[in-house]
Short mmCIF file of C-alpha atoms in Angstrom, two decimals:
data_model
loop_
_atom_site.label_atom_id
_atom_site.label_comp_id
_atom_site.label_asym_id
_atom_site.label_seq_id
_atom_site.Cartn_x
_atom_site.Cartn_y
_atom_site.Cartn_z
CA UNK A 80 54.11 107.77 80.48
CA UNK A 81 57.06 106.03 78.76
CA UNK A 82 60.48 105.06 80.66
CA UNK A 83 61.91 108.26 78.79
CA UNK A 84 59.48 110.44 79.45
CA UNK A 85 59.70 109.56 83.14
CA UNK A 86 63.00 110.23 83.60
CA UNK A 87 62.51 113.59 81.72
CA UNK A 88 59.81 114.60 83.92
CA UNK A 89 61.99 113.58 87.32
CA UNK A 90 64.96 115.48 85.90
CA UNK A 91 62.86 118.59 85.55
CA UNK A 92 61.42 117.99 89.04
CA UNK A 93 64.73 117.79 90.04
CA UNK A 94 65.96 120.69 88.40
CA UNK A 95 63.96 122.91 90.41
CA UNK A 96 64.87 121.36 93.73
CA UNK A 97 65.52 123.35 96.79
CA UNK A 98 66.92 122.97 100.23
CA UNK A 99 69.90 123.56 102.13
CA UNK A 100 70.69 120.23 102.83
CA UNK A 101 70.54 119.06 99.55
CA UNK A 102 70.94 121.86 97.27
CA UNK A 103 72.15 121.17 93.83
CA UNK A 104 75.36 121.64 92.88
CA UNK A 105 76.24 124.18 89.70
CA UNK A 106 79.06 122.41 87.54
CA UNK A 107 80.00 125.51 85.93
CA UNK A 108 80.66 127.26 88.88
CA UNK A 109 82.60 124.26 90.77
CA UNK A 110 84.64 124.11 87.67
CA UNK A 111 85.68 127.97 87.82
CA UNK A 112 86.62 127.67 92.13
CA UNK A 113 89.74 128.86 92.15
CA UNK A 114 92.11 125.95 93.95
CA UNK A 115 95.31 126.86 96.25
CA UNK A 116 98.41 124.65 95.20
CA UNK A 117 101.51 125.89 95.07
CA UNK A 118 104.59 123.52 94.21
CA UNK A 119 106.90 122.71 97.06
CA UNK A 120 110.48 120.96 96.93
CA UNK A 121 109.84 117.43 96.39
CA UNK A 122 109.73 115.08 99.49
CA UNK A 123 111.27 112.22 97.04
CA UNK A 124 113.32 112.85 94.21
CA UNK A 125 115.37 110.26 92.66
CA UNK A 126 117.98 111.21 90.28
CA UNK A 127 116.30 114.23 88.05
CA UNK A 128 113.60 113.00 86.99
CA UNK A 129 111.58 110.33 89.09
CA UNK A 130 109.13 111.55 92.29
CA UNK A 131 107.32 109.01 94.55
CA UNK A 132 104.87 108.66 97.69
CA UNK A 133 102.83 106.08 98.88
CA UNK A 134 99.64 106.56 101.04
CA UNK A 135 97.27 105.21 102.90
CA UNK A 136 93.15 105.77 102.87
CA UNK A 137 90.55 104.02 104.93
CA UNK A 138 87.23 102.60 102.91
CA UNK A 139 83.87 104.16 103.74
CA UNK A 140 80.07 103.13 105.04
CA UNK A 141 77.84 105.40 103.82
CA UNK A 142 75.38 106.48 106.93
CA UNK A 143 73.50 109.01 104.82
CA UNK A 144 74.04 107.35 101.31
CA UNK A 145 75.21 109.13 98.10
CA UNK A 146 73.46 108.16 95.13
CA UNK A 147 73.18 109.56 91.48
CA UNK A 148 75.18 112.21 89.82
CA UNK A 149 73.85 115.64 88.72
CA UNK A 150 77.31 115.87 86.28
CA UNK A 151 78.64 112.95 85.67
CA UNK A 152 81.93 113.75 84.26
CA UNK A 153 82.62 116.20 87.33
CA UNK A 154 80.95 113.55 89.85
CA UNK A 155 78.84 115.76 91.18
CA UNK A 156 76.04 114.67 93.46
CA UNK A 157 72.11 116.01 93.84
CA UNK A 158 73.03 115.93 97.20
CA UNK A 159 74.80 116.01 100.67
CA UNK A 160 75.94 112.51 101.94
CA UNK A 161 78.06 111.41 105.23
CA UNK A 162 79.69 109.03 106.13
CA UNK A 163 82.03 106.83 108.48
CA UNK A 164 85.41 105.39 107.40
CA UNK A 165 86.35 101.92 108.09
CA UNK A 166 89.51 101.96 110.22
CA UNK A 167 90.42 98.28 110.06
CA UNK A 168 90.27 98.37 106.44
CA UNK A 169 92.53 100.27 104.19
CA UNK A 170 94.03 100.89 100.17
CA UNK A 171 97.44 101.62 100.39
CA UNK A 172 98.53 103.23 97.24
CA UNK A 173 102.50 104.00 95.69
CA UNK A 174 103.07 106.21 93.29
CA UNK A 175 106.02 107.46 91.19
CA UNK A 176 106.21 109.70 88.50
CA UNK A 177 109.39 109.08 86.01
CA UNK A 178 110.02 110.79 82.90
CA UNK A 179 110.77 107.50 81.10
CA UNK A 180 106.82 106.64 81.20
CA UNK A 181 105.17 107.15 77.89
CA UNK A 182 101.93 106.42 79.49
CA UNK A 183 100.39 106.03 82.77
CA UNK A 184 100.75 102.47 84.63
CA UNK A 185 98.42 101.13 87.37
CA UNK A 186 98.40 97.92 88.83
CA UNK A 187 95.74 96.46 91.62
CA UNK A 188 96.53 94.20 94.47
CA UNK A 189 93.63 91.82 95.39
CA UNK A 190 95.61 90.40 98.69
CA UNK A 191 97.33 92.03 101.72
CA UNK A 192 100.96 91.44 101.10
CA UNK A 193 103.05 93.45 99.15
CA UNK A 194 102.78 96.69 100.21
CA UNK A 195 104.43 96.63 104.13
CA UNK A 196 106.52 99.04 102.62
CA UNK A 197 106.30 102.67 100.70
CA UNK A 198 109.01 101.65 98.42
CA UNK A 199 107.74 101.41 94.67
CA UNK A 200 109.13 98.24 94.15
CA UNK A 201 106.88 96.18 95.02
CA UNK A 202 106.39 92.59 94.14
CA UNK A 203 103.90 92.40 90.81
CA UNK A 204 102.67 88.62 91.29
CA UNK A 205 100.26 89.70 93.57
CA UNK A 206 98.69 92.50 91.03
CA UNK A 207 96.81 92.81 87.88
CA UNK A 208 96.52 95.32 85.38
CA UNK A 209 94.10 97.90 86.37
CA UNK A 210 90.87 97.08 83.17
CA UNK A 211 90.70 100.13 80.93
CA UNK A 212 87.90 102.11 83.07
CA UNK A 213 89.94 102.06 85.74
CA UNK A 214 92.40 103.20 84.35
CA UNK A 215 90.42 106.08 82.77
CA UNK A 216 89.62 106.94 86.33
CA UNK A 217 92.82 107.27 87.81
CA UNK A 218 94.44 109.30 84.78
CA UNK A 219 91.46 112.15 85.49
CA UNK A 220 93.04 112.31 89.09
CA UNK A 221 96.93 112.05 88.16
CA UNK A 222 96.08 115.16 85.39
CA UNK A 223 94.42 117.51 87.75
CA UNK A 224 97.18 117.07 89.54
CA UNK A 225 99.72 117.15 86.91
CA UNK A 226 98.07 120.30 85.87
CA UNK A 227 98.61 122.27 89.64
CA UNK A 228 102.10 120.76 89.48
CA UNK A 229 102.60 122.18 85.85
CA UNK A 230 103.91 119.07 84.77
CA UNK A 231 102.92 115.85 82.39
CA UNK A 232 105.19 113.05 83.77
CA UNK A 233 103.74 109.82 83.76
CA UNK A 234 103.29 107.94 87.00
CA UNK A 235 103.61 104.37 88.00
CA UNK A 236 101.00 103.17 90.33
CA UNK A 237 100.57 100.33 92.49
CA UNK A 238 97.43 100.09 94.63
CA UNK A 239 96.07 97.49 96.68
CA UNK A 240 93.12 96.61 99.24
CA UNK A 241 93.60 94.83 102.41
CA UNK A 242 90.63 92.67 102.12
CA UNK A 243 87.40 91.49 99.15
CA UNK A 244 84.12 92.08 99.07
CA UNK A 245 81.47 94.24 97.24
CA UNK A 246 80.63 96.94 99.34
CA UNK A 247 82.86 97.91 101.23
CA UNK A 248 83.99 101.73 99.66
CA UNK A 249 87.09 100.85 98.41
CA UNK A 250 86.96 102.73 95.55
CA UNK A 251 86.55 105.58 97.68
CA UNK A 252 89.94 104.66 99.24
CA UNK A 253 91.24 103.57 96.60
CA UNK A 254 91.06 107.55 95.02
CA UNK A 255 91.70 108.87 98.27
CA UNK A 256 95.47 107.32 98.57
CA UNK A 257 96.10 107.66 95.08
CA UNK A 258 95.37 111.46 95.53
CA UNK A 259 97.20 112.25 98.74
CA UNK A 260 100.27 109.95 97.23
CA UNK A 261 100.24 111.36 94.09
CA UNK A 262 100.27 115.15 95.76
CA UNK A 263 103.02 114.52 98.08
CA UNK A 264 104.95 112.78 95.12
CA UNK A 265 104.60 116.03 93.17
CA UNK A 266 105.40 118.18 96.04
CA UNK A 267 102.10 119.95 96.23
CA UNK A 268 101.23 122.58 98.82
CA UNK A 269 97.36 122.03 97.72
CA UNK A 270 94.68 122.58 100.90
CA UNK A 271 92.70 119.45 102.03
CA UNK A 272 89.48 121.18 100.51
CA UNK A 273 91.00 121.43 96.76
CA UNK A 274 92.49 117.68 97.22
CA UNK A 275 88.91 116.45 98.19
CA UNK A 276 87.34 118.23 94.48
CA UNK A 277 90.49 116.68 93.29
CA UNK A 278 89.82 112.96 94.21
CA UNK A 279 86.06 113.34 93.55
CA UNK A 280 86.85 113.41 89.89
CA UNK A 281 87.72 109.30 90.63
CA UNK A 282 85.27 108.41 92.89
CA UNK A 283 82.85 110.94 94.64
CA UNK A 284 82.99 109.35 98.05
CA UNK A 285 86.76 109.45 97.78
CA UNK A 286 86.00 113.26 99.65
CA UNK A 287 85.04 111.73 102.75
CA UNK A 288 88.01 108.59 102.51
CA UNK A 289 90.24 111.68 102.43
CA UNK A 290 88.95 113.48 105.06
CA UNK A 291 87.88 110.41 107.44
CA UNK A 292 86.32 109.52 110.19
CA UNK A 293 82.51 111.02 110.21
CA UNK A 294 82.48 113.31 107.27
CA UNK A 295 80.42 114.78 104.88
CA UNK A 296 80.06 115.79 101.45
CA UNK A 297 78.92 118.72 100.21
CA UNK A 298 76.94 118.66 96.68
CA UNK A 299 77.11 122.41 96.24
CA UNK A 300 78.59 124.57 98.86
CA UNK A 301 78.92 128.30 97.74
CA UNK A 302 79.50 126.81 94.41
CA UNK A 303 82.15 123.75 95.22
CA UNK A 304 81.63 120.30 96.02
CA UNK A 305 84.19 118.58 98.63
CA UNK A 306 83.94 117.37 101.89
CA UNK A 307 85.26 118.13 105.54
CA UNK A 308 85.04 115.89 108.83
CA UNK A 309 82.47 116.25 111.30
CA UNK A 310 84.16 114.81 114.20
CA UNK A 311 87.10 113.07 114.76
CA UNK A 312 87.96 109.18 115.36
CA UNK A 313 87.84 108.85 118.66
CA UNK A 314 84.87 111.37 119.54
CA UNK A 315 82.11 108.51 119.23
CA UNK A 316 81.62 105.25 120.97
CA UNK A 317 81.38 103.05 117.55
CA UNK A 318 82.17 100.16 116.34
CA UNK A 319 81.33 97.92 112.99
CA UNK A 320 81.35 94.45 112.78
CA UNK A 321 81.56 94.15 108.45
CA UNK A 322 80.46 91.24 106.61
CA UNK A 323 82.50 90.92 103.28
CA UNK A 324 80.13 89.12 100.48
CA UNK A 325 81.69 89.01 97.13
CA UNK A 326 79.66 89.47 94.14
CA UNK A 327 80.28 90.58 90.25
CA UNK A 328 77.87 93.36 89.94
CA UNK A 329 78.32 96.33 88.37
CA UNK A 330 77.02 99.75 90.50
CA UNK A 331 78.55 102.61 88.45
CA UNK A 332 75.30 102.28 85.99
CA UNK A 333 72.90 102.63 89.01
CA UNK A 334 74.13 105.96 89.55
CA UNK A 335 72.72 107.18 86.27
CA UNK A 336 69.73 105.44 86.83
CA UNK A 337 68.53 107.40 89.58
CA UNK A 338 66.03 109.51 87.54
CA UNK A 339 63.86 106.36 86.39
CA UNK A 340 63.32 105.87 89.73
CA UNK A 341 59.68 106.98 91.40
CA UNK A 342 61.20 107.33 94.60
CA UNK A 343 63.86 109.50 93.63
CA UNK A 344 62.19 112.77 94.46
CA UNK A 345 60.37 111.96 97.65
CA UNK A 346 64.32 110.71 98.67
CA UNK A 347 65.55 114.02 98.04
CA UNK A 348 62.57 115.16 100.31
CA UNK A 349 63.48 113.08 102.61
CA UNK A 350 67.04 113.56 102.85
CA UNK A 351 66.10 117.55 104.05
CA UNK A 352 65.35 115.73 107.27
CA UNK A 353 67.76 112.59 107.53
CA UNK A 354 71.11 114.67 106.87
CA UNK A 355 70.24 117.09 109.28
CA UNK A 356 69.21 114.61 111.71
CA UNK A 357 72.32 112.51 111.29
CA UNK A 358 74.77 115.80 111.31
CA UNK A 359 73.02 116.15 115.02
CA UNK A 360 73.30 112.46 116.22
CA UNK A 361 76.80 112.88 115.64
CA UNK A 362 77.05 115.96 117.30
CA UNK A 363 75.69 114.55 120.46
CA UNK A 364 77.37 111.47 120.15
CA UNK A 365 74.12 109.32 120.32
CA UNK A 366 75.71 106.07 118.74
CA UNK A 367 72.07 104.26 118.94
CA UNK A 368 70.32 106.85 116.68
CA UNK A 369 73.46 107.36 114.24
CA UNK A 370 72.65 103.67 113.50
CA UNK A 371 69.01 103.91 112.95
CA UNK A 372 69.67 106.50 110.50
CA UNK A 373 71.88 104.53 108.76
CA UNK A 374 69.67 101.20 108.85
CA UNK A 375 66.79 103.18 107.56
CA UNK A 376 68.89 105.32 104.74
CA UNK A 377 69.75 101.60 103.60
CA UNK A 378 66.18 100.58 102.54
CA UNK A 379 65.79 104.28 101.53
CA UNK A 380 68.39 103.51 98.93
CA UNK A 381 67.96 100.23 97.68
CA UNK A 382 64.03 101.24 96.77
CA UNK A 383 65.96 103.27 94.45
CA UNK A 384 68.15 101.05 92.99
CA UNK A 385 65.40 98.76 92.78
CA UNK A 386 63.15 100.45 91.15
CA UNK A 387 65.51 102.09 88.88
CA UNK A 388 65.94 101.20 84.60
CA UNK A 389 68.59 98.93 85.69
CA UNK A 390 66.33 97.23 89.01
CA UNK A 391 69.39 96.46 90.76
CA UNK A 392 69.62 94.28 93.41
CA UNK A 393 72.53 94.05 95.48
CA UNK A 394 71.65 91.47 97.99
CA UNK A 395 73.25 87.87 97.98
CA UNK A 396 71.45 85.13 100.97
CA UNK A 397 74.39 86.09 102.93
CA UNK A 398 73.57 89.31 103.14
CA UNK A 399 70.24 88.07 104.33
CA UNK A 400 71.26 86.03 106.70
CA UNK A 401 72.87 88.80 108.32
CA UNK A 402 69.96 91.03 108.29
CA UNK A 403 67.69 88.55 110.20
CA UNK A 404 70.10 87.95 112.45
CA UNK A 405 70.86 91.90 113.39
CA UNK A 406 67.37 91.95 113.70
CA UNK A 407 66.71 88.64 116.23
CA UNK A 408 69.93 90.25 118.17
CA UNK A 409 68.03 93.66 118.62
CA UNK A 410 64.64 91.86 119.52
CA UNK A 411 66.36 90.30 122.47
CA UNK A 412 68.24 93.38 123.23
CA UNK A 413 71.97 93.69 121.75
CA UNK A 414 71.86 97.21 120.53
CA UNK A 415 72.80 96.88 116.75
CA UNK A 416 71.89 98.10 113.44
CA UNK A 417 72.70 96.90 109.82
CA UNK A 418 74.02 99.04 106.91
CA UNK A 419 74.25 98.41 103.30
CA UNK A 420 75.65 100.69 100.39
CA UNK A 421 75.05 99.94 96.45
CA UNK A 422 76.55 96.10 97.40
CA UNK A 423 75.84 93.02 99.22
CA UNK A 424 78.42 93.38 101.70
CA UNK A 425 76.79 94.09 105.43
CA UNK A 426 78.02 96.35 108.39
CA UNK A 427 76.52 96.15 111.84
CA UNK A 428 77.23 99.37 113.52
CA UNK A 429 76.76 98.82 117.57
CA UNK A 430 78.90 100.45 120.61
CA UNK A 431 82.22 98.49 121.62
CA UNK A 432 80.66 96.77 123.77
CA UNK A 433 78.55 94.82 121.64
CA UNK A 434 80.54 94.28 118.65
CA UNK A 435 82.03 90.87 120.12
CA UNK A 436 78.99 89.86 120.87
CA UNK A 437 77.85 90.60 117.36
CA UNK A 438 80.52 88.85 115.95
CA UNK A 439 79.90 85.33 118.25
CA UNK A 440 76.16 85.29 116.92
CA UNK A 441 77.15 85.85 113.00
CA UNK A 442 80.12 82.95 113.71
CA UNK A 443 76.73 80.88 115.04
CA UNK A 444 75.36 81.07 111.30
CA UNK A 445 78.40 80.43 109.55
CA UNK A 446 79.45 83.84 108.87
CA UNK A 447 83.75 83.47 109.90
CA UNK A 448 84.99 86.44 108.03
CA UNK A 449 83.44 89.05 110.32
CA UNK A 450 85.65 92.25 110.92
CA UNK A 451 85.34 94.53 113.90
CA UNK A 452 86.28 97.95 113.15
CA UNK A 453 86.95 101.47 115.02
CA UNK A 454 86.53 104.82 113.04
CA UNK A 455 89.35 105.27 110.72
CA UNK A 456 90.99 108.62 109.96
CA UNK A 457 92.05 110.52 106.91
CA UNK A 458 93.97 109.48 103.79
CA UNK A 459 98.17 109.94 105.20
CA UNK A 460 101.50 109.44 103.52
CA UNK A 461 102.87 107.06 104.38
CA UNK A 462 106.65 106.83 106.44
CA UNK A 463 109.60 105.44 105.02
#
């Protein structure tokens, strides 16, 4: 069988996939949910005719990893996912709508300073010009909004991350700011549910940025796909030492390539079992088995995306480097797991009272730039 026919045959397998944890998502009926916004008085209005918020969104780890879109356009997933934001690491996003746009303007911060305040003015040397895609992306947000506010001002956005690396689930915070900033700008009453379909039309794991801490998303729940939080920050004993590893690949094309894959279907098998199993481990707050499931979801994944059209692979040696040495840790009896999404970045997840120790044996092999990290929360506004 051909690489087309393949994919044709997985789709159709697919297709007639069942199971509650997993269950397909309908895009016609997720685009016909009714959403609850009504238009409030607007927290920031300057003159008549300029509105702006900033806000602030945590990154993500996925622990049960999404992977592939069922509708592209809508980003809707085949299934469920979870995951754990990255409290140490953040987006912080401004926004301002003003009449005198023709267009929409975004700019991207690739350091930390710059944005200690919410004020829109913010210094441009440290910023680029978002590339046309991203744009693209962040216009589908600002017009589903624009369209509960009932209004087509342009907006002005400035966005920035507070530290590189591939990885890491920015662009999940990245959506996740720019939608709670770009709501309170407008003066939205919209529920947390609707703002989660909202973002996901950026970045699908923006749902779980915005909702924070251990949450997941749903694929299709009674016809909508958004996310809630499963427990709260401080409810679980865990802690993430993150390796940053830069690299240039591209991951948005793995996402369609999840249908060439041969593994696809028994990981949608699978993932009956893991998401159920992880819901539970963080139910019970049993940190050690949380990150099992997420060690073992990792090279669940990556046999996708490397045996997909595209035969991605993500790794760089650092990121092997830090593998081995999570595993000679364990073997001698520090408690920790690794974790990798669709990048070379790595996160050990561990209790508190190993992270230090995690972070002295990665500083033995070179690696400097670890980060420890409690459980971040949900996308805020931002004071001042």
């Amino acid at each position: 069988m051909n690489g087309k026919a393949t994919a044709i045959a997985h789709h159709e397998e697919i297709e007639n996939f069942r199971g509650s944890a997993t269950a397909v998502a309908h895009p016609e009926r997720i685009e016909d949910s009714r959403r609850s916004a009504t238009a409030v008085a607007h927290p920031k209005k300057i003159g008549d005719f300029r509105w702006r918020a900033t806000a602030v969104a945590h990154p993500i780890q996925g622990l049960i990893k999404y992977h592939g879109l069922r509708d592209e356009a809508l980003r809707i997933p085949f299934h469920d996912s979870i995951s754990v934001c990255e409290g140490t690491l953040f987006t912080k996003t401004a926004v301002e709508f003003d009449d005198s746009l023709r267009t929409d303007v975004l700019e991207i911060g690739t350091r930390s300073s710059g944005l200690g305040t919410s004020d829109i003015r913010l210094p441009t040397s440290d910023f680029r010009k978002a590339a046309p895609r991203e744009l693209e992306r962040a216009v589908t947000v600002l017009d589903a909004l624009r369209k509960e506010a009932g209004v087509g001002t342009k907006a002005r956005i400035f966005s920035e991350n507070s530290t590189g690396g591939k990885g890491l689930g920015y662009s999940a915070s990245a959506f996740a700011a720019l939608g709670r900033a770009a709501a309170s700008a407008l003066g939205l009453g919209i529920d947390e549910k609707s703002l989660s379909e909202i973002v996901r039309l950026g970045a699908g794991s923006a749902t779980r940025s915005l909702t924070g801490s251990f949450s997941i998303w749903y694929a299709n729940k009674k016809g909508r796909s958004y996310s809630e939080q499963l427990a709260p920050p401080e409810a679980l004993d865990f802690k993430m030492v993150i390796v940053p590893v830069a690299s240039k690949i591209k991951t948005e094309q793995a996402h369609r390539d999840v249908l060439s894959s041969p593994f696809f279907k028994p990981r949608l098998r699978y993932l009956r079992g893991a998401l159920a199993a992880m819901r539970q481990a963080i139910e019970s707050k049993d940190v050690e088995k949380i990150c099992e499931l997420a060690e073992i979801d990792t090279l669940n994944l990556h046999a996708i995306t490397m045996t997909g059209a595209g035969r991605l692979l993500v790794y760089e040696p650092q990121s092997i480097e830090v593998i081995k040495k999570v595993l000679e840790l364990r073997a001698s009896g520090t408690e920790c797991w690794y974790s990798l999404d669709t990048g070379p970045s790595v996160f050990v997840n561990c209790r508190a009272k190993y992270a230090n120790q995690v972070a002295k044996a990665l500083k033995e092999i070179n690696i400097s730039n670890a980060i420890i990290s409690d459980v971040g929360g949900g996308a805020e506004v931002a004071s001042g």
